[in-house]
Coordinates of C-alpha atoms and ligand atoms in Angstrom, one line a residue:
Chain A
M1 CA -11.0 -4.7 0.8
K2 CA -14.4 -2.6 0.6
F3 CA -13.3 0.9 0.0
A4 CA -17.1 2.2 1.0
F5 CA -15.7 1.3 4.5
M6 CA -18.7 3.4 6.0
C7 CA -21.1 3.0 4.8
K8 CA -23.5 0.3 3.6
K9 CA -25.2 2.1 0.4
G10 CA -24.6 5.0 -0.9
Q11 CA -26.3 8.3 -0.2
A12 CA -28.7 9.5 -2.7
G13 CA -26.3 11.5 -4.9
G14 CA -26.8 15.3 -5.4
R15 CA -23.5 16.5 -3.7
G16 CA -21.2 16.7 -6.8
K17 CA -19.1 14.4 -9.5
V18 CA -16.2 14.3 -8.3
A19 CA -13.6 13.2 -11.0
V20 CA -10.2 10.0 -9.9
V21 CA -7.1 10.1 -11.4
G22 CA -5.6 7.3 -11.0
G23 CA -7.1 4.1 -9.5
G24 CA -4.5 2.9 -6.8
P25 CA -5.2 2.1 -3.1
A26 CA -5.4 6.5 -2.8
G27 CA -7.7 6.6 -5.0
L28 CA -9.6 4.2 -4.2
A29 CA -10.1 5.1 -1.1
A30 CA -10.2 8.0 -1.5
T31 CA -13.6 7.1 -3.3
G32 CA -14.9 4.7 -0.7
Y33 CA -15.1 8.3 1.2
L34 CA -16.5 10.0 -1.9
V35 CA -19.4 7.2 -2.5
C36 CA -20.6 7.5 1.3
Y37 CA -21.0 11.0 1.3
G38 CA -23.5 11.2 -1.9
Y39 CA -20.8 12.5 -5.0
E40 CA -21.3 10.5 -8.1
V41 CA -16.8 9.6 -9.0
D42 CA -16.0 8.1 -11.9
V43 CA -12.0 6.7 -11.7
Y44 CA -9.9 7.4 -14.8
E45 CA -7.0 4.4 -14.9
K46 CA -4.4 3.7 -17.5
L47 CA -4.7 0.1 -16.9
P48 CA -6.5 -2.5 -18.2
L49 CA -7.8 -2.9 -14.1
A50 CA -8.1 -0.4 -10.8
G51 CA -4.9 -1.5 -8.2
G52 CA -2.3 0.1 -8.8
M53 CA 0.5 -0.8 -7.2
M54 CA -1.3 -3.6 -5.2
M55 CA -2.9 -4.7 -8.4
F56 CA 0.5 -5.1 -10.9
G57 CA 3.3 -3.9 -8.6
I58 CA 2.7 -5.7 -5.2
P59 CA 3.1 -10.0 -6.3
P60 CA 0.0 -11.7 -6.0
Y61 CA 1.2 -14.4 -3.3
R62 CA 2.0 -11.4 -0.9
I63 CA -1.6 -9.6 -1.8
H64 CA -4.5 -11.8 -3.0
R65 CA -6.0 -10.0 -6.2
D66 CA -10.0 -11.5 -6.0
S67 CA -9.1 -9.1 -2.3
I68 CA -8.6 -6.1 -4.0
T69 CA -11.2 -6.8 -7.4
E70 CA -14.3 -8.1 -4.3
G71 CA -13.5 -4.2 -3.6
I72 CA -12.9 -2.7 -7.1
E73 CA -16.6 -4.5 -7.8
D74 CA -18.3 -3.4 -4.4
L75 CA -17.6 0.4 -5.8
E76 CA -18.9 -0.4 -9.9
K77 CA -21.8 -2.4 -8.4
N78 CA -23.1 -1.3 -5.9
F79 CA -21.9 2.8 -5.5
G80 CA -22.2 3.5 -9.1
V81 CA -18.5 4.1 -9.9
K82 CA -16.9 3.9 -13.3
F83 CA -14.4 2.9 -14.2
S84 CA -13.1 4.3 -17.1
Y85 CA -9.7 1.6 -17.9
R86 CA -6.7 2.8 -20.5
T87 CA -7.4 5.8 -20.5
K88 CA -3.9 8.6 -19.4
V89 CA -4.8 11.8 -18.6
F90 CA -2.7 14.3 -18.9
C91 CA -2.0 17.7 -19.2
G92 CA -0.5 19.0 -22.2
E93 CA 2.6 17.2 -24.0
P94 CA 2.1 13.5 -22.5
R95 CA 5.6 11.9 -21.0
H96 CA 5.9 8.1 -21.5
D97 CA 5.6 6.2 -18.0
E98 CA 5.7 2.8 -17.5
G99 CA 2.2 1.1 -18.2
D100 CA 1.8 3.4 -20.8
E101 CA 1.5 0.6 -23.2
F102 CA -2.0 -0.3 -22.3
I103 CA -3.2 2.9 -23.2
N104 CA -6.4 3.8 -26.0
N105 CA -7.6 6.8 -24.7
L106 CA -5.8 9.6 -24.0
I107 CA -8.0 13.3 -22.4
D108 CA -6.5 16.6 -21.3
L109 CA -6.6 17.0 -17.1
K110 CA -8.1 19.9 -18.5
K111 CA -11.5 19.3 -19.6
I112 CA -11.9 17.0 -16.9
V113 CA -10.8 19.9 -15.1
N114 CA -13.3 21.9 -16.7
E115 CA -16.5 18.7 -16.3
Y116 CA -16.2 17.7 -12.7
D117 CA -16.5 20.1 -9.5
A118 CA -13.4 18.7 -8.4
V119 CA -11.1 16.5 -9.3
L120 CA -7.8 14.4 -7.1
L121 CA -5.0 13.5 -8.6
T122 CA -3.3 10.3 -7.3
T123 CA -1.3 9.1 -10.5
G124 CA 1.4 7.6 -8.1
I125 CA 5.0 6.0 -8.5
W126 CA 5.2 5.5 -12.0
S127 CA 8.2 5.6 -13.5
S128 CA 11.7 4.0 -12.4
R129 CA 14.7 4.9 -11.6
R130 CA 17.7 4.6 -14.4
L131 CA 21.0 3.2 -12.9
G132 CA 22.3 5.8 -14.4
V133 CA 26.0 4.2 -16.2
P134 CA 26.9 3.2 -19.3
G135 CA 25.6 0.4 -20.1
D136 CA 21.6 0.8 -18.8
N137 CA 20.4 1.1 -21.9
A138 CA 21.1 -2.6 -23.4
K139 CA 19.2 -5.0 -24.4
G140 CA 18.5 -6.8 -21.6
V141 CA 18.5 -4.2 -18.7
F142 CA 14.7 -3.5 -17.1
S143 CA 13.7 -2.0 -14.0
A144 CA 12.2 -3.9 -11.6
L145 CA 8.9 -2.3 -12.1
E146 CA 8.6 -2.7 -15.0
Y147 CA 9.8 -6.3 -14.9
V148 CA 7.1 -7.7 -12.0
Y149 CA 4.0 -5.6 -14.1
S150 CA 5.0 -7.6 -17.3
W151 CA 4.6 -10.1 -15.5
W152 CA 1.1 -9.9 -13.8
T153 CA -0.1 -8.6 -16.8
Y154 CA 0.8 -11.8 -18.9
E155 CA -0.6 -13.1 -16.1
L156 CA -4.3 -11.4 -16.0
G157 CA -4.2 -12.4 -19.9
Y158 CA -4.2 -8.3 -20.8
T159 CA -1.2 -9.6 -22.6
T160 CA 0.4 -11.7 -24.5
H161 CA 3.7 -11.1 -24.6
K162 CA 5.6 -13.2 -22.5
P163 CA 7.8 -11.7 -20.6
P164 CA 11.6 -13.2 -20.7
V165 CA 12.8 -15.1 -17.9
G166 CA 16.6 -14.6 -17.6
N167 CA 19.8 -17.7 -16.7
K168 CA 22.1 -15.6 -14.9
V169 CA 19.9 -12.5 -13.0
V170 CA 21.6 -9.4 -11.6
V171 CA 19.4 -7.5 -9.3
I172 CA 20.7 -3.8 -7.9
G173 CA 19.1 -2.3 -4.8
G174 CA 17.8 -3.5 -1.5
G175 CA 14.4 -1.9 -0.7
Y176 CA 10.7 -3.5 -1.8
S177 CA 10.9 -4.1 -5.6
A178 CA 14.4 -5.3 -5.6
I179 CA 12.8 -8.4 -3.0
D180 CA 9.9 -8.6 -5.5
A181 CA 12.0 -8.7 -8.8
A182 CA 14.3 -11.0 -7.3
E183 CA 12.3 -13.0 -5.6
V184 CA 10.0 -12.9 -9.1
A185 CA 12.9 -13.9 -11.1
L186 CA 13.5 -17.5 -9.4
M187 CA 10.5 -18.4 -9.2
K188 CA 9.9 -18.3 -12.4
G189 CA 13.0 -20.2 -13.0
A190 CA 16.3 -18.1 -13.7
K191 CA 19.1 -20.0 -12.5
E192 CA 21.2 -17.8 -10.3
V193 CA 19.7 -14.7 -8.9
Y194 CA 22.0 -11.8 -7.7
L195 CA 20.5 -9.6 -5.6
T196 CA 23.1 -6.3 -4.3
Y197 CA 23.5 -3.4 -2.5
R198 CA 26.1 -0.8 -2.1
R199 CA 25.2 -0.7 1.6
T200 CA 24.6 -3.9 3.9
I201 CA 22.0 -5.6 4.7
R202 CA 21.4 -3.5 7.9
E203 CA 20.4 -0.8 5.7
A204 CA 17.6 -2.1 3.2
P205 CA 14.8 -0.4 3.1
A206 CA 13.4 -3.3 2.5
G207 CA 14.5 -5.1 6.6
E208 CA 16.5 -7.2 7.1
Y209 CA 13.7 -9.7 7.4
E210 CA 12.6 -9.7 3.6
V211 CA 16.7 -9.8 3.1
R212 CA 17.1 -13.3 4.3
R213 CA 13.9 -14.4 3.7
V214 CA 14.9 -14.5 0.0
V215 CA 18.1 -15.8 0.5
S216 CA 16.5 -18.3 2.2
E217 CA 14.7 -19.5 -1.6
G218 CA 18.3 -19.2 -3.1
V219 CA 18.6 -15.0 -3.9
K220 CA 22.4 -14.9 -3.5
W221 CA 22.5 -11.5 -1.3
V222 CA 25.9 -9.3 -2.6
E223 CA 26.1 -5.6 0.2
L224 CA 28.6 -3.5 -0.3
I225 CA 29.3 -3.4 -4.1
Q226 CA 27.4 -1.0 -6.7
P227 CA 27.5 -0.8 -10.0
T228 CA 30.2 1.3 -12.4
K229 CA 28.7 0.1 -15.6
V230 CA 26.8 -3.1 -17.4
V231 CA 28.9 -4.6 -19.6
V232 CA 27.2 -5.0 -22.7
S233 CA 28.8 -7.4 -26.3
N234 CA 26.3 -7.1 -29.6
D235 CA 23.7 -4.4 -27.9
K236 CA 23.3 -7.3 -24.9
A237 CA 23.9 -7.5 -21.4
V238 CA 26.5 -9.7 -20.3
G239 CA 27.5 -8.5 -16.6
V240 CA 27.5 -5.9 -14.5
E241 CA 31.3 -4.0 -13.7
F242 CA 31.7 -3.4 -9.4
V243 CA 33.2 -1.6 -7.0
K244 CA 33.8 -2.4 -3.6
M245 CA 32.3 0.0 -1.6
R246 CA 32.5 0.9 2.1
L247 CA 30.4 2.9 5.0
G248 CA 31.3 6.2 5.6
E249 CA 29.8 9.1 7.2
P250 CA 26.5 9.7 7.7
D251 CA 24.8 11.5 4.9
E252 CA 21.7 13.4 5.4
T253 CA 19.8 10.8 5.8
G254 CA 21.4 9.3 8.9
R255 CA 22.3 6.9 6.4
P256 CA 26.2 5.3 6.6
R257 CA 26.9 7.1 3.1
P258 CA 28.2 4.3 0.9
V259 CA 32.1 5.3 -0.5
P260 CA 33.3 2.9 -3.5
M261 CA 37.6 1.5 -2.9
P262 CA 38.6 2.5 -6.3
G263 CA 39.9 -0.4 -7.6
T264 CA 38.1 -3.7 -6.5
E265 CA 36.2 -3.3 -9.1
H266 CA 35.0 -6.6 -11.0
V267 CA 32.4 -8.1 -13.2
I268 CA 28.8 -10.6 -12.1
E269 CA 28.6 -12.7 -15.1
A270 CA 24.6 -11.4 -15.8
D271 CA 22.0 -12.1 -19.1
M272 CA 19.4 -9.9 -17.5
V273 CA 19.7 -6.7 -15.1
L274 CA 17.1 -5.8 -13.5
A275 CA 17.3 -2.0 -11.7
A276 CA 15.4 -1.3 -8.4
V277 CA 17.0 1.8 -7.4
G278 CA 13.6 3.6 -6.7
E279 CA 10.5 5.2 -8.8
I280 CA 9.4 9.1 -8.7
P281 CA 6.3 10.8 -9.0
T282 CA 4.2 10.8 -12.4
P283 CA 1.7 13.6 -12.0
P284 CA -0.1 13.1 -14.9
L285 CA 1.6 16.9 -15.7
N286 CA 4.6 18.5 -16.6
T287 CA 6.4 20.8 -15.0
E288 CA 3.2 23.1 -14.6
C289 CA -0.8 23.0 -15.6
D290 CA -3.1 26.1 -14.8
G291 CA -2.3 26.5 -11.7
V292 CA -1.5 23.0 -10.5
K293 CA 2.2 22.4 -10.3
V294 CA 5.3 20.5 -9.3
D295 CA 8.2 20.3 -7.1
P296 CA 11.1 20.4 -9.6
K297 CA 13.2 17.9 -7.4
R298 CA 10.7 15.6 -5.7
K299 CA 8.6 15.5 -9.2
T300 CA 6.3 15.3 -6.5
I301 CA 2.7 17.6 -7.0
I302 CA 2.4 20.6 -5.0
V303 CA -0.4 21.0 -2.1
N304 CA -1.3 23.2 0.5
E305 CA -2.2 22.0 4.4
R306 CA -5.8 21.2 2.8
M307 CA -4.3 19.0 0.2
Q308 CA -5.1 21.6 -2.7
T309 CA -3.2 22.2 -5.8
G310 CA -3.1 25.6 -6.9
I311 CA -6.6 25.0 -8.6
E312 CA -8.9 24.8 -5.1
K313 CA -11.5 23.0 -7.1
V314 CA -7.9 20.1 -7.8
F315 CA -7.0 18.1 -5.0
A316 CA -4.1 15.2 -4.6
A317 CA -2.6 12.4 -2.9
G318 CA -1.2 9.1 -2.0
D319 CA 2.7 8.5 -3.8
V320 CA 2.6 11.1 -6.4
V321 CA 2.7 14.0 -3.2
T322 CA 4.6 11.7 -0.9
G323 CA 7.7 9.9 -3.0
P324 CA 7.2 5.9 -2.2
S325 CA 6.0 4.6 0.3
M326 CA 3.7 2.1 1.3
I327 CA -0.4 1.8 1.0
G328 CA -1.9 2.2 4.3
K329 CA 0.7 5.8 4.0
A330 CA -1.4 6.0 0.7
I331 CA -4.7 5.4 1.7
G332 CA -4.5 7.3 4.5
S333 CA -4.0 10.1 2.1
G334 CA -6.8 9.7 -0.1
L335 CA -8.7 9.3 3.4
R336 CA -7.9 13.1 4.0
A337 CA -7.9 14.5 0.7
A338 CA -11.4 13.1 0.0
T339 CA -12.1 15.1 3.4
H340 CA -11.1 18.4 2.3
L341 CA -12.6 17.6 -0.7
D342 CA -16.2 17.0 0.6
H343 CA -15.5 20.2 3.1
F344 CA -14.9 22.5 0.3
L345 CA -17.5 21.7 -2.0
R346 CA -19.4 21.6 0.8
A347 CA -18.6 25.4 2.4
K348 CA -18.7 26.1 -1.3
K349 CA -22.7 25.1 -1.7
V350 CA -23.4 27.2 1.4
V351 CA -22.0 30.1 -0.2
Chain B
M1 CA -25.3 -16.8 22.0
D2 CA -28.1 -15.3 24.4
L3 CA -27.1 -11.9 25.0
E4 CA -26.2 -13.0 28.6
T5 CA -23.3 -15.1 27.8
F6 CA -22.5 -12.6 25.7
S7 CA -21.9 -10.2 28.0
K8 CA -20.4 -12.1 30.8
Y9 CA -17.5 -14.3 27.7
G10 CA -17.8 -12.3 24.8
G11 CA -19.3 -12.6 21.6
V12 CA -17.0 -11.2 19.0
N13 CA -12.8 -11.3 19.0
R14 CA -10.6 -10.1 16.2
V15 CA -7.4 -11.8 15.7
I16 CA -4.3 -10.8 13.6
N17 CA -3.1 -13.5 11.7
Y18 CA 0.8 -13.0 11.5
D19 CA 1.4 -15.1 8.7
V20 CA -0.5 -12.8 5.9
C21 CA 0.2 -9.8 7.4
I22 CA 3.1 -7.9 5.0
G23 CA 3.3 -4.6 7.8
C24 CA 1.1 -2.2 4.8
Y25 CA 0.2 0.4 7.5
T26 CA -3.6 -0.2 6.2
C27 CA -4.6 -1.2 9.5
E28 CA -3.0 1.6 11.2
E29 CA -4.4 4.8 8.7
V30 CA -7.9 3.2 9.2
C31 CA -7.9 3.4 12.5
S32 CA -7.0 6.5 12.7
F33 CA -8.8 8.4 10.3
I34 CA -11.8 6.9 12.2
H35 CA -10.5 8.3 15.0
E36 CA -9.7 11.8 14.1
G37 CA -6.4 11.2 14.1
K38 CA -5.9 8.3 17.3
G39 CA -4.8 5.4 15.9
Y40 CA -5.8 1.8 18.0
I41 CA -4.8 -0.3 15.7
V42 CA -0.5 0.2 15.8
L43 CA 2.0 -1.3 13.9
Y44 CA 5.4 -1.7 15.6
D45 CA 9.3 -2.4 14.9
I46 CA 9.4 -5.5 16.1
G47 CA 13.2 -5.9 14.4
G48 CA 14.8 -6.5 11.2
G49 CA 11.9 -4.0 9.4
L50 CA 10.1 -6.1 10.9
N51 CA 6.6 -3.6 11.1
K52 CA 3.6 -5.2 12.8
P53 CA 0.6 -4.5 14.5
I54 CA -1.3 -5.0 17.5
S55 CA -4.2 -4.3 18.8
C56 CA -7.5 -5.2 21.9
F57 CA -8.2 -8.7 21.2
H58 CA -11.9 -7.9 23.0
C59 CA -11.0 -11.6 25.1
A60 CA -13.2 -13.6 26.6
K61 CA -12.3 -13.4 30.0
A62 CA -11.2 -9.9 29.9
P63 CA -8.3 -9.5 32.9
C64 CA -9.6 -5.4 32.7
V65 CA -12.6 -6.3 32.6
T66 CA -11.9 -8.3 36.1
A67 CA -9.9 -5.4 36.8
C68 CA -11.3 -2.4 36.6
P69 CA -12.8 -1.1 39.8
T70 CA -16.0 1.1 38.6
G71 CA -17.3 -0.9 35.6
A72 CA -16.1 1.1 33.6
M73 CA -14.4 -0.6 31.1
H74 CA -17.0 -3.2 29.7
R75 CA -18.8 -5.1 26.9
D76 CA -21.1 -3.9 24.4
K77 CA -23.7 -6.8 23.3
D78 CA -21.8 -7.4 20.5
G79 CA -19.3 -8.4 22.8
A80 CA -16.5 -6.1 22.4
V81 CA -15.1 -4.7 25.4
L82 CA -15.2 -1.2 25.5
V83 CA -14.6 1.9 28.4
D84 CA -17.0 3.8 29.8
I85 CA -15.2 7.5 29.8
S86 CA -18.0 8.8 32.9
K87 CA -17.0 6.2 34.5
C88 CA -13.7 5.7 34.6
I89 CA -11.2 7.4 37.1
G90 CA -7.7 7.3 35.1
C91 CA -5.6 4.2 37.6
S92 CA -4.8 1.9 35.2
A93 CA -5.4 -1.2 36.7
C94 CA -7.2 -2.2 32.9
L95 CA -3.7 -1.3 31.5
A96 CA -1.6 -3.6 34.9
A97 CA -4.1 -5.9 33.6
C98 CA -4.5 -5.8 30.3
P99 CA -1.0 -9.1 29.2
F100 CA -0.9 -7.4 25.5
G101 CA -0.7 -3.5 27.2
I102 CA -3.2 -2.5 24.7
P103 CA -5.5 0.2 27.1
E104 CA -3.9 3.7 27.9
I105 CA -4.5 6.7 29.8
I106 CA -5.2 9.7 28.1
P107 CA -5.4 13.4 28.9
P108 CA -7.4 14.7 31.0
G109 CA -7.6 10.6 32.7
F110 CA -9.4 8.3 31.2
A111 CA -8.8 5.2 29.8
T112 CA -8.5 4.7 25.5
K113 CA -8.3 1.7 24.1
C114 CA -10.2 0.0 20.6
D115 CA -14.3 -0.1 20.4
L116 CA -14.3 -2.2 17.2
C117 CA -15.7 0.8 15.7
N118 CA -18.6 0.8 17.7
P119 CA -20.1 3.4 15.7
L120 CA -20.1 1.0 12.6
R121 CA -21.3 -1.7 14.2
S122 CA -24.6 0.0 15.2
E123 CA -25.1 0.5 12.1
G124 CA -24.3 -3.3 10.5
L125 CA -20.9 -2.8 8.9
T126 CA -17.6 -4.1 9.9
P127 CA -14.6 -3.0 12.0
G128 CA -12.6 -0.3 9.2
C129 CA -9.1 -2.0 10.2
V130 CA -11.3 -5.6 9.3
S131 CA -12.5 -3.9 6.2
M132 CA -10.0 -2.3 4.4
C133 CA -6.6 -4.6 5.3
P134 CA -5.6 -5.0 1.9
T135 CA -4.4 -9.5 3.0
R136 CA -7.4 -10.0 4.9
A137 CA -4.9 -10.7 8.0
I138 CA -7.2 -9.6 9.9
V139 CA -10.3 -12.7 10.8
W140 CA -12.9 -10.5 13.0
G141 CA -16.8 -12.0 13.9
T142 CA -17.5 -14.3 17.0
T143 CA -15.1 -16.9 18.8
A144 CA -16.9 -19.7 16.3
E145 CA -16.2 -17.7 13.3
V146 CA -13.1 -17.0 13.8
A147 CA -12.4 -20.3 14.3
K148 CA -14.0 -21.8 11.6
E149 CA -12.3 -19.1 9.4
L150 CA -8.6 -19.8 10.4
R151 CA -8.8 -23.8 9.9
V152 CA -9.8 -23.5 6.5
R153 CA -6.7 -21.2 5.9
A154 CA -4.6 -23.7 7.8
L155 CA -6.2 -26.8 5.3
K156 CA -6.3 -24.5 2.3
K157 CA -2.6 -24.7 3.5
L158 CA -2.0 -27.7 3.7
I159 CA -3.4 -28.8 1.0
Y160 CA -2.5 -26.2 -2.3
K161 CA 0.7 -26.0 -3.3
P162 CA 2.2 -22.3 -3.9
V163 CA 1.7 -21.6 -7.5
P164 CA 5.4 -20.5 -9.2
Ligands
FAD1 C1 7.4 -3.6 -6.6 C2 6.6 -2.5 -5.7 C3 6.5 -3.7 -4.3 C4 5.7 -2.4 -2.7 N1 5.7 -3.7 -1.7 C5 5.2 -2.9 -0.9 C6 5.2 -3.6 0.1 O1 5.0 -5.1 0.0 N2 4.0 -3.4 1.6 C7 3.5 -1.8 1.6 O2 2.6 -1.4 2.1 N3 3.8 -1.2 0.2 C8 5.0 -1.6 -1.0 N4 4.4 -0.6 -2.4 C9 4.6 0.6 -2.1 C10 3.1 0.6 -2.6 O3 2.1 -0.3 -3.5 C11 2.5 2.4 -3.1 O4 2.6 3.0 -2.0 C12 1.5 1.9 -3.0 O5 0.8 1.6 -3.8 C13 1.1 4.0 -3.1 O6 -0.6 3.9 -4.1 P1 -0.8 5.1 -4.3 O7 -2.9 5.0 -4.4 O8 -0.7 6.7 -4.2 O9 -0.6 4.9 -6.3 P2 0.1 3.7 -6.8 O10 -0.8 2.8 -6.5 O11 0.7 3.6 -8.2 O12 -1.4 3.6 -8.5 C14 -1.7 4.7 -9.0 C15 -2.5 4.8 -10.8 O13 -2.8 5.5 -11.2 C16 -2.2 5.3 -12.3 N5 -2.2 6.4 -13.7 C17 -0.2 6.7 -12.9 N6 -1.1 7.6 -13.9 C18 -2.1 8.1 -14.1 C19 -2.6 9.5 -15.8 N7 -1.3 10.1 -16.3 N8 -3.9 8.9 -16.2 C20 -5.0 7.7 -15.4 N9 -4.2 7.4 -14.4 C21 -2.6 7.4 -13.7 C22 -1.9 4.4 -11.9 O14 -1.3 3.4 -13.3 C23 -2.1 3.3 -11.4 O15 -3.1 2.2 -11.2 C24 5.2 -1.5 -2.8 C25 6.3 -1.0 -4.6 C26 6.2 -1.4 -5.6 C27 7.2 -1.0 -7.1
SF4_2 S1 -3.9 -3.8 6.9 FE1 -3.2 -6.5 7.2 S2 -1.5 -6.8 5.9 FE2 -1.2 -3.9 6.3 S3 -0.1 -3.8 8.6 FE3 -2.3 -4.5 9.1 S4 -2.9 -6.1 9.5 FE4 -1.2 -6.0 8.8
SF4_3 S1 -7.7 -4.8 26.9 FE1 -6.1 -6.0 26.4 S2 -7.4 -7.5 28.4 FE2 -8.9 -6.0 27.6 S3 -9.9 -7.3 26.1 FE3 -7.9 -6.1 25.5 S4 -6.8 -7.4 24.6 FE4 -7.9 -8.3 26.4

């Protein structure tokens, strides 16, 4: 990927200093735009390498890592972008998000806002929704995101802790994370992998094709079931109790609402449970920071139509603004935010 | 290849390696960003939850160029197929001729299609979709370069075993 796709060399600097918080696709695309317009950009990233979900979520056999590192190195070597890794930026009492075990430094967001001409927040969705059933904190229960990034950080040599393989694995969910977690669990040597979803294959957000693909690899697909509890013995998960579902009236999303059928409870044995029931935005602040506000329900950063937060020189883009989406949408969002940021700083100079 | 051969048979082309494309919308988003909100490489839902992009192939013997009665649809010096809107009368002959339904007629009435990022190419840069595709699914170059790249990929698939 060439994030600075709009120029060969950066324009001689002097346009201003910008901090990008979060080096995923949204942050990197914005960085590429800004260096082409002569800005000096520093990227703050809590993980040991940039790329975000492209690097640590999506499996390397789908996106080759060298395609991403090539783009990061181009920004570093040819455009003077400074990456501060293992550095979490936060305002106030830091919340624990997934991937935080790699952090060495904590920087106050207010300090960054003071030191730069403008700031872009692109911190993504690094927190997984819990299953919300009894036993969901037992040993052997992981979030899908945690499970996949543990493998990729291990394989890249950022940790010596080898993730568990699992014998009988139950994955809960029907989106990309569920598919990836199921496929990775199987590839890493699990004997049996169940991919379970509360609606049918037709409603699965990852799509019928993807489900059929992992089924052809050996994953067992079970639809119309929902977990009621994790069966625990000696603090360890030994199975998941499910209830069968039927499709009811369409809900607010237009999809048929899954309705539990009492009396159909049954247990699927498992020594590993991977919850892929959605990721939540992780802004670098709790509820408010000097005017930057988080939507209390969606946990997204609130921005206006110019992608500006409550502080006029602080912009936000990507999944932390839209909620879980896709690489391309995050890149588009990052590019648009960079344009608004550029217009904002130019207008200020003129005045 | 000399200029004359280029203009007759095309020089560059671009293919999408659908095997490796993950349908992530990066190409469409980057394209529409570059072209003020209008994307010329666009993904469509083809059923089963699969979304894949399609755009102009910049064909070597482009039927749209042959069909165009005014010479608006033409080939530039690199071999990319472009519309000269000052000559275009919006007759849709190119659309009817294109096997892939690529040219579109937009208000006030001229054809529009992928220009392989003409402004970027004129500065020696690569089209935006090619630069930004995370899976390197979009291959661009002279027909010989594209063929070589696809052959090397085919070889790698034949020779390397998938790593677990
Ligand atoms: C398992 C999985 C599979 C997916 N598969 C696909 C797919 O196949 N196709 C597709 O298009 N999309 C897929 N997606 C979605 C896609 O990855 C995201 O939409 C996209 O990466 C969002 O980009 P972003 O830049 O907004 O955020 P992210 O990619 O999440 O990047 C955010 C970055 O900010 C860093 N960060 C977070 N908080 C802080 C902080 N406080 N301080 C400093 N740094 C911080 C994070 O470490 C991360 O590097 C998948 C997502 C997951 C979880
Ligand atoms: S950017 Fe590449 S992988 Fe993504 S949709 Fe386009 S061609 Fe496919
Ligand atoms: S518009 Fe259609 S016919 Fe013309 S060059 Fe493109 S793909 Fe070929």
